Coordinates of C-alpha atoms in Angstrom, one line a residue:
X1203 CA 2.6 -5.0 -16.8
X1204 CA 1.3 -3.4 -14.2
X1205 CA 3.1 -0.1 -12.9
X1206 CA 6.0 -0.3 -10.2
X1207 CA 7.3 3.0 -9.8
X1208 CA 7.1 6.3 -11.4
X1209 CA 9.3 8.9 -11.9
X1210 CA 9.3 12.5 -12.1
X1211 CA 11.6 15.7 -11.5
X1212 CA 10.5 18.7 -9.1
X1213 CA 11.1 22.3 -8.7
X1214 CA 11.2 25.2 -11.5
X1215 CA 15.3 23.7 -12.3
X1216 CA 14.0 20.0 -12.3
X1217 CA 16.6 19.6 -9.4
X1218 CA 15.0 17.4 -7.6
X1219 CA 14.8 14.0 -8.3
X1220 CA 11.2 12.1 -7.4
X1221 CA 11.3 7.5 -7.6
X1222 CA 7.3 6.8 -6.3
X1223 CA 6.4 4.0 -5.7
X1224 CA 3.6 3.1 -7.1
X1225 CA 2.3 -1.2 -6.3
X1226 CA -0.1 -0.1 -3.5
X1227 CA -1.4 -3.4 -3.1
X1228 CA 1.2 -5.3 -2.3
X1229 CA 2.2 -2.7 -0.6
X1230 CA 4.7 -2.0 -2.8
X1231 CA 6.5 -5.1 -2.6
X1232 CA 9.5 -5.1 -4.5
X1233 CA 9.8 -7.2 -7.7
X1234 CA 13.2 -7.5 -9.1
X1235 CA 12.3 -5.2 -12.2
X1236 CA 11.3 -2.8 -9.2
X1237 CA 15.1 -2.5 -7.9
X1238 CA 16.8 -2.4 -11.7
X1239 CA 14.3 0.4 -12.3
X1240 CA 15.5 2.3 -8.8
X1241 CA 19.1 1.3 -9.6
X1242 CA 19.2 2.7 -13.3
X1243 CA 17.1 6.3 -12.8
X1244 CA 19.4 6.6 -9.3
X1245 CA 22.3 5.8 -10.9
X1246 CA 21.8 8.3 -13.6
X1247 CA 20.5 11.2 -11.2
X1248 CA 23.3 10.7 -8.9
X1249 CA 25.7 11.3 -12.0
X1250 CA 23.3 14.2 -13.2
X1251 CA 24.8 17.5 -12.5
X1252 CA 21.5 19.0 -12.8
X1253 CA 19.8 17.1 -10.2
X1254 CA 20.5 18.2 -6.2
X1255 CA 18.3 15.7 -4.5
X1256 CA 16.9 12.6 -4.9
X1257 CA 13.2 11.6 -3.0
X1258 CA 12.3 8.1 -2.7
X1259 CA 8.6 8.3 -1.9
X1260 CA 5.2 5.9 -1.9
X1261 CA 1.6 6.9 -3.3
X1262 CA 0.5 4.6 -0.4
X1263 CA -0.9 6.1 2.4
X1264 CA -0.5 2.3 3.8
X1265 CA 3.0 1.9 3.0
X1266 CA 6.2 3.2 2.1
X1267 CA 7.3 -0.5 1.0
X1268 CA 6.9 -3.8 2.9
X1269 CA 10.2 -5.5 1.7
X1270 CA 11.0 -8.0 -1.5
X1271 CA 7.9 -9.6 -3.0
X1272 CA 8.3 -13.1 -1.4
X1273 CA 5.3 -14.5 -3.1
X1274 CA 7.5 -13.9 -6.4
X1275 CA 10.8 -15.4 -4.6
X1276 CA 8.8 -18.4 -3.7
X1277 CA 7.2 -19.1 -7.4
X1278 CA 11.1 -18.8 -8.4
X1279 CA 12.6 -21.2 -5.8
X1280 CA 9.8 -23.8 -7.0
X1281 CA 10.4 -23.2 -10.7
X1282 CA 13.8 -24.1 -10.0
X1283 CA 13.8 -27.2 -8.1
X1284 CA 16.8 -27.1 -6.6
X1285 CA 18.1 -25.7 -9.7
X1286 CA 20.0 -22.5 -10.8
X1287 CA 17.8 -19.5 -9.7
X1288 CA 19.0 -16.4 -11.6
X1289 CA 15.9 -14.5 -10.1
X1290 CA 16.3 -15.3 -6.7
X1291 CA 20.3 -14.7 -7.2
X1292 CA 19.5 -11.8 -9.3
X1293 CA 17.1 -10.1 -6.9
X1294 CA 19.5 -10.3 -4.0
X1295 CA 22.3 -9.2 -5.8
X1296 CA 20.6 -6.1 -7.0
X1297 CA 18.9 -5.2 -3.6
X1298 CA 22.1 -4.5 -2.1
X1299 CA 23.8 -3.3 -4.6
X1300 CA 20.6 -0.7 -4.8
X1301 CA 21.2 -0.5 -0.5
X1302 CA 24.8 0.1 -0.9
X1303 CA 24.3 3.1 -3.5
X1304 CA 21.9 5.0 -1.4
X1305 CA 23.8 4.7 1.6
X1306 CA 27.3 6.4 0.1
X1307 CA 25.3 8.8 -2.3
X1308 CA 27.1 11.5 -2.5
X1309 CA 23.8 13.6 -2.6
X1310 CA 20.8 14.0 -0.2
X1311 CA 18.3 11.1 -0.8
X1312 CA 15.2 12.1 1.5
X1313 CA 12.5 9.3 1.9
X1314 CA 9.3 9.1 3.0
X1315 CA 8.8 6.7 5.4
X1316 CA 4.5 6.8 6.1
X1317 CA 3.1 3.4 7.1
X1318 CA 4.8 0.1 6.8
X1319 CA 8.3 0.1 6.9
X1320 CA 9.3 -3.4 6.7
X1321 CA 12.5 -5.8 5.5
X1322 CA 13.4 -4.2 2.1
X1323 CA 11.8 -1.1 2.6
X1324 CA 13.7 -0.4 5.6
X1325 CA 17.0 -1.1 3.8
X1326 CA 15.6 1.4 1.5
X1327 CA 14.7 4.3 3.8
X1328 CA 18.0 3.3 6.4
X1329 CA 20.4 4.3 3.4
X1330 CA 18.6 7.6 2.9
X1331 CA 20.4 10.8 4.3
X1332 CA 17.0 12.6 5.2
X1333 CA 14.7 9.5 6.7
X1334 CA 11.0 10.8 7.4
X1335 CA 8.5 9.5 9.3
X1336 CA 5.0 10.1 10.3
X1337 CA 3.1 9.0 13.4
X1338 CA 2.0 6.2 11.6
X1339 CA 5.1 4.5 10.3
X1340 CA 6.1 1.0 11.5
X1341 CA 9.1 -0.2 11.1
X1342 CA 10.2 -3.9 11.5
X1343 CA 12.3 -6.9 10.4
X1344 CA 10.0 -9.6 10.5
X1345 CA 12.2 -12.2 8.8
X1346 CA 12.3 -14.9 11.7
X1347 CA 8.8 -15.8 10.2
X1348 CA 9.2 -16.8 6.4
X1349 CA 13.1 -18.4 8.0
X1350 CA 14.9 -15.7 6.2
X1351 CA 17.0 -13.3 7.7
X1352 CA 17.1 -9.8 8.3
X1353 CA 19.3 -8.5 5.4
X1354 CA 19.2 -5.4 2.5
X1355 CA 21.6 -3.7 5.0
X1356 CA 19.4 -4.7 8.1
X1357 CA 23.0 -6.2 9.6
X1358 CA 24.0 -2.7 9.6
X1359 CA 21.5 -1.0 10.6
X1360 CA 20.5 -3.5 13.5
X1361 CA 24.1 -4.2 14.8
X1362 CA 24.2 0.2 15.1
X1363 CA 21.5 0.5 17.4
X1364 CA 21.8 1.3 20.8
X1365 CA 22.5 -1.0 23.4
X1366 CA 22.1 -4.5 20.9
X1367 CA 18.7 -3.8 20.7
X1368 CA 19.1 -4.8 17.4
X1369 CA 19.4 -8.6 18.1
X1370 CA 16.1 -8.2 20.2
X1371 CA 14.6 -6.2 16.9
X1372 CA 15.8 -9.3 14.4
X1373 CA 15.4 -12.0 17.0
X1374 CA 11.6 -11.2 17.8
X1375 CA 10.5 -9.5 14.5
X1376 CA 8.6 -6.9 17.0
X1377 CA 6.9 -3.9 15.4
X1378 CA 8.3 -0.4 16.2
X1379 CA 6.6 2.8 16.6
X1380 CA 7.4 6.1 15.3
X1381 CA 9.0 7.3 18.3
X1382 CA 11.3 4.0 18.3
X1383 CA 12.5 5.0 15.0
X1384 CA 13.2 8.6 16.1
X1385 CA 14.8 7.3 19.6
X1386 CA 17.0 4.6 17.8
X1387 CA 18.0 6.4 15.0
X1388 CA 16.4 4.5 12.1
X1389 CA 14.1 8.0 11.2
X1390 CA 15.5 11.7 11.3
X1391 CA 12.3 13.4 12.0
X1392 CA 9.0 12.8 12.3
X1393 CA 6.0 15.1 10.9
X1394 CA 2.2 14.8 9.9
X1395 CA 1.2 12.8 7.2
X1396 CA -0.7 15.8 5.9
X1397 CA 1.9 18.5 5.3
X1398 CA 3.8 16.2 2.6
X1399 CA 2.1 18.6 -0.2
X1400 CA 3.7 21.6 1.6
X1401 CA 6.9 20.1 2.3
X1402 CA 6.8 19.0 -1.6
X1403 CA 6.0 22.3 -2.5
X1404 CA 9.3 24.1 -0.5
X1405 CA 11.6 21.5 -1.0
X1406 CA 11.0 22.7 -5.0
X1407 CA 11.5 25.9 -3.7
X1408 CA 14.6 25.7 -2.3
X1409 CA 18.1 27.3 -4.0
X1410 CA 20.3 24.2 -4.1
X1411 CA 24.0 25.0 -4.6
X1412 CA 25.2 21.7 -5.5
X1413 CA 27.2 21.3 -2.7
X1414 CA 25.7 18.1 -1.0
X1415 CA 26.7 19.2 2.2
X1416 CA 25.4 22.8 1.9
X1417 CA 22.1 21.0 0.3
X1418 CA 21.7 18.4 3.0
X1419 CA 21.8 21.3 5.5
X1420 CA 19.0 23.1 3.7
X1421 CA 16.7 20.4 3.7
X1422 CA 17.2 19.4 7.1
X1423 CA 16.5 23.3 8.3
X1424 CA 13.6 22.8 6.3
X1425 CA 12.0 20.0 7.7
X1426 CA 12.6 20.6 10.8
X1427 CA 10.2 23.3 10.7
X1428 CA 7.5 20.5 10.1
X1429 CA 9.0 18.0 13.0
X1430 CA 5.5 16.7 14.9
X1431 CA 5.1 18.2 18.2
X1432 CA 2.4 15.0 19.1
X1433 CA 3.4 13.0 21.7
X1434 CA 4.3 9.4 20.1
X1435 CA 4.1 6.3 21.6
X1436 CA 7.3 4.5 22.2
X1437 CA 7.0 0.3 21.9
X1438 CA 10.6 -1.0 22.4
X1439 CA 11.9 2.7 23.6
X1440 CA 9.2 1.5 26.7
X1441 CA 10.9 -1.4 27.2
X1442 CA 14.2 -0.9 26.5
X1443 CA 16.0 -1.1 30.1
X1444 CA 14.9 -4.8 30.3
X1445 CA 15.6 -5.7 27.0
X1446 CA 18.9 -4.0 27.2
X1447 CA 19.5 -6.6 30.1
X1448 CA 18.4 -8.9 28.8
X1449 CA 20.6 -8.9 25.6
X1450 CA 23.6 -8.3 27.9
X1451 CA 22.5 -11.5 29.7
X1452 CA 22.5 -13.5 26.5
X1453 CA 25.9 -12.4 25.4
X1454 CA 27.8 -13.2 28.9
X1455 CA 26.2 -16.9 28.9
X1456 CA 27.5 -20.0 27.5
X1457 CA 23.9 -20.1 25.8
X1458 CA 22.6 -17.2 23.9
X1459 CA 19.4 -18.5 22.8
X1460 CA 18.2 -20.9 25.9
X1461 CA 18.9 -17.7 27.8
X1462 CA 16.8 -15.6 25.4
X1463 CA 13.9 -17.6 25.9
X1464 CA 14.2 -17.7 29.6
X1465 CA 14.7 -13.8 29.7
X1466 CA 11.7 -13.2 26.9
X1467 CA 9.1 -15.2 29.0
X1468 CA 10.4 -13.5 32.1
X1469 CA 9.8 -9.8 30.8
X1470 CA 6.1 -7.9 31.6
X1471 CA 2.8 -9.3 29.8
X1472 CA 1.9 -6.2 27.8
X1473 CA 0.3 -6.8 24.3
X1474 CA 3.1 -5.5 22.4
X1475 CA 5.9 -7.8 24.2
X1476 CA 3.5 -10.5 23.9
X1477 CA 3.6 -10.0 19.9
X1478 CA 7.0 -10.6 20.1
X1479 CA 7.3 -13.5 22.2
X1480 CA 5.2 -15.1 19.7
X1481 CA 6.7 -14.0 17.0
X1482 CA 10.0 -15.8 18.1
X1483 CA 8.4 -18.4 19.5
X1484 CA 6.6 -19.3 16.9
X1485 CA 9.7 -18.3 14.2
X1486 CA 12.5 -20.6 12.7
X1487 CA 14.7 -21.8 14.6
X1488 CA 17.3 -21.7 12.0
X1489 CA 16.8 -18.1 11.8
X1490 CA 17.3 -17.5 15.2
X1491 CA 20.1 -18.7 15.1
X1492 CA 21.6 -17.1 11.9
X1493 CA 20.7 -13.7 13.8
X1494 CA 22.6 -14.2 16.8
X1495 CA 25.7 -15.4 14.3
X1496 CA 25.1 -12.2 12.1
X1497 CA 24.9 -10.2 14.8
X1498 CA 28.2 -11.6 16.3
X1499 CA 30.1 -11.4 12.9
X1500 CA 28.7 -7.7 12.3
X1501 CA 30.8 -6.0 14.9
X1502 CA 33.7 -4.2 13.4
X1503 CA 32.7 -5.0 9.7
X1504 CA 32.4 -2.5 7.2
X1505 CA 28.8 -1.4 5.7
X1506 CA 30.4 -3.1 2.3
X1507 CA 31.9 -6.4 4.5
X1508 CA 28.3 -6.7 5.8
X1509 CA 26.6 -6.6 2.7
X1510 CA 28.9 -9.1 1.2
X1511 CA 28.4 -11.4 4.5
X1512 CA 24.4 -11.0 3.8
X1513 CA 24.6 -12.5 0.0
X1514 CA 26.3 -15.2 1.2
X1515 CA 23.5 -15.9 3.6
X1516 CA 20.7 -14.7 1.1
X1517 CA 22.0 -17.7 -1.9
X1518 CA 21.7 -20.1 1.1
X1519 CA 18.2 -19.7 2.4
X1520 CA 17.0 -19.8 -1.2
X1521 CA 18.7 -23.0 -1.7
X1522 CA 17.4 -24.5 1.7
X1523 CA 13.9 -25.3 2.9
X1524 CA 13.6 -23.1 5.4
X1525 CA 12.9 -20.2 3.3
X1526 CA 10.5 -22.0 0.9
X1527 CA 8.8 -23.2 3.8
X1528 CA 8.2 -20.0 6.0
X1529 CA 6.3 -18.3 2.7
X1530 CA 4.5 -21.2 1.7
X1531 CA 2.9 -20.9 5.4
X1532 CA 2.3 -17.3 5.4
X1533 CA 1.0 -16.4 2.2
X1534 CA 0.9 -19.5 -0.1
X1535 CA -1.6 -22.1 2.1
X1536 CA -1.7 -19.7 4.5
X1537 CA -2.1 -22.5 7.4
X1538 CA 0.4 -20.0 9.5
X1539 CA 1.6 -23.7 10.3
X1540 CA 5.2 -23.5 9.1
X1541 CA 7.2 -27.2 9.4
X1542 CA 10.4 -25.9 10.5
X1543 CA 13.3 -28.3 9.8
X1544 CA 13.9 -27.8 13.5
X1545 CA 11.4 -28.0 16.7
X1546 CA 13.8 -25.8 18.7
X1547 CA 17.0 -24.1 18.5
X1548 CA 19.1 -26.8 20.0
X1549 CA 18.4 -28.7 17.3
X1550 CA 20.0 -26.9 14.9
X1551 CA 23.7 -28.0 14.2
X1552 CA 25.9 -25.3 14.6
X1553 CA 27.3 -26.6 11.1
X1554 CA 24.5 -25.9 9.1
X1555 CA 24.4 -22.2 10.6
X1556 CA 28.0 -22.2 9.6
X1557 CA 27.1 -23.2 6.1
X1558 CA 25.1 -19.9 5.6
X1559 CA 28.0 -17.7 5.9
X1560 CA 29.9 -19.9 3.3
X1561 CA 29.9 -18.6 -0.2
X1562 CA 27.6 -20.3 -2.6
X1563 CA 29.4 -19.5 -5.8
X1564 CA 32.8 -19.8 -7.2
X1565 CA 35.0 -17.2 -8.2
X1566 CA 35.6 -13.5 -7.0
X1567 CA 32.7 -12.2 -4.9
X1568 CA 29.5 -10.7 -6.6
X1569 CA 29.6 -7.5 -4.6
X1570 CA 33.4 -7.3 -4.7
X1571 CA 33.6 -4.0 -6.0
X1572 CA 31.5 -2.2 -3.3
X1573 CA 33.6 -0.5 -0.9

């Protein structure tokens, strides 16, 4: 089998706690055997008296981690045939349960954000105490394009940003730079790719105490003293008074999503808004639709309420079309010719997006016992 992850313990105490990453060419797509693995050796550090801190990190210079494998959600939805899909089920199930544990860790859980942030791997790094980024990272949500939706905790950690930027973010499945992340509050700091090995080599030198507060504070004195001073880009940051206005525009009209499209095509023509008006465009309409609901239901949930909402939605999509559909497009044919159930949002009965939200199983909730 080839390796997923790899794990290690730093520092002359073996207090620190080191998950790598290690499937560089998918980018380090994650493959349910990926999160069990992450689940049992975090579960067991974050009980481990010995171990102070816990590093999530990639030997990708490409990638800190692109999101769930689809390619192997795809094979399973086919296998199935409409049929029981305990991988599918499994996956999702796992994911967040993994998401939920590193965002209440009760010990600093620093991660290394370099490249591609994406889906998955952003639920990964946005439950992290100590998020690190380099001038290189890219962070999206890029569901909208395989009809998914953006989920692993991407409810919660779109419906904090500033200003609803977050339903922009999920809506158009736009790219964000380093400096976005920094601005918006999805990255802590970011420093050059090269001074990882010295960053490494203090954080094992550092004299935890055990307290996690104490021990947060220590790291974050010490990588501040690496923080970037290069001037970064900003992409949505650039952007963001129109978009801001233009998300308040969609939430005071009768129509969300015909006033979205109107508003997108209005904004400037620059390359990267351009990216995202295709994106969209050129996304499910079902999805779009599902974000604008998620998005709505977020606001005053709980981090555990959310993650309950998003298996709910997750057991749909792999029982519909849509999903199947979107990934078969992308990586399966690879046409980039996706049949969407839909030819527009107005299409789509208000119903079905209701449906999504409906639990797909009977009995007490899967993730009941989170929060």
């Amino acid at each position: 089998m080839e390796p997923l992850v790899e794990f290690e313990t730093l520092g002359e105490k073996g207090n620190i706690g080191v998950a790598r990453l290690v499937r560089e060419k998918p980018l380090n797509s994650l493959l349910l055997k990926t999160v069990d693995l992450l689940s049992e050796k975090l579960g067991s550090w974050l009980e481990d008296d010995q171990i102070h801190c816990i590093l999530l990190d990639s030997s990708s210079e490409r990638a800190f981690c692109a999101g769930a494998d689809i390619t192997a959600l795809y094979r399973s939805i086919v296998e199935a045939a409409g049929g029981e899909n305990s991988y599918a089920d499994n996956f999702f199930l796992h994911e967040y349960r993994l998401d939920y544990v590193l965002h209440t860790a009760r010990k600093p859980v620093i991660a290394w954000g370099n490249g591609i942030v994406m889906g998955g791997g952003l639920g990964l790094l946005g439950g992290c105490s100590h998020r690190i980024g380099t001038p290189a990272t890219r962070i999206a949500m890029p569901e909208i394009t395989i009809g998914l939706f953006p989920d692993a905790g991407g409810t919660w950690l779109l419906s904090n940003l500033p200003d609803r930027l977050g339903s922009f973010v999920g809506l158009t499945g736009c790219q964000l730079s380093a400096a976005d992340g920094l601005g918006l509050g999805l990255l802590d700091l970011v420093v050059d790719a090269a001074s990882k090995a010295s960053i490494l080599g203090e954080l094992s030198g550092l004299s935890f105490t055990g307290d996690p507060e104490g021990d947060g504070a220590l790291i974050s004195n010490l990588l501040e003293r690496f923080a970037t001073t290069e001037a970064l880009p900003e992409q949505l940051l650039a952007h963001k008074a129109s978009v801001r206005d233009l998300i308040a525009a969609c939430e005071s009209s009768d129509d969300y999503l015909t006033t979205f499209d109107q508003g997108l095509a209005a904004l400037p023509e620059d390359d990267w808004l351009q990216a995202a008006r295709e994106t969209y465009r050129s996304g499910s309409p079902l999805t779009a639709k599902i974000v604008v609901e998620q998005m709505r239901r977020a606001r005053g949930m709980s981090l555990a309420d959310m993650l309950r909402m998003e298996l709910a939605i997750a057991y749909r999509c792999v029982r519909g079309p849509e999903f199947p559909e979107g990934v078969r497009a992308l990586l399966i044919d690879k046409d980039r010719n996706p049949e969407w159930q839909f030819r527009g949002h107005g299409e789509v009965p208000d119903a079905l997006v209701a449906e999504h939200f409906v639990p797909s199983w009977r009995g007490a909730h899967p993730l009941a016992e989170l929060g």
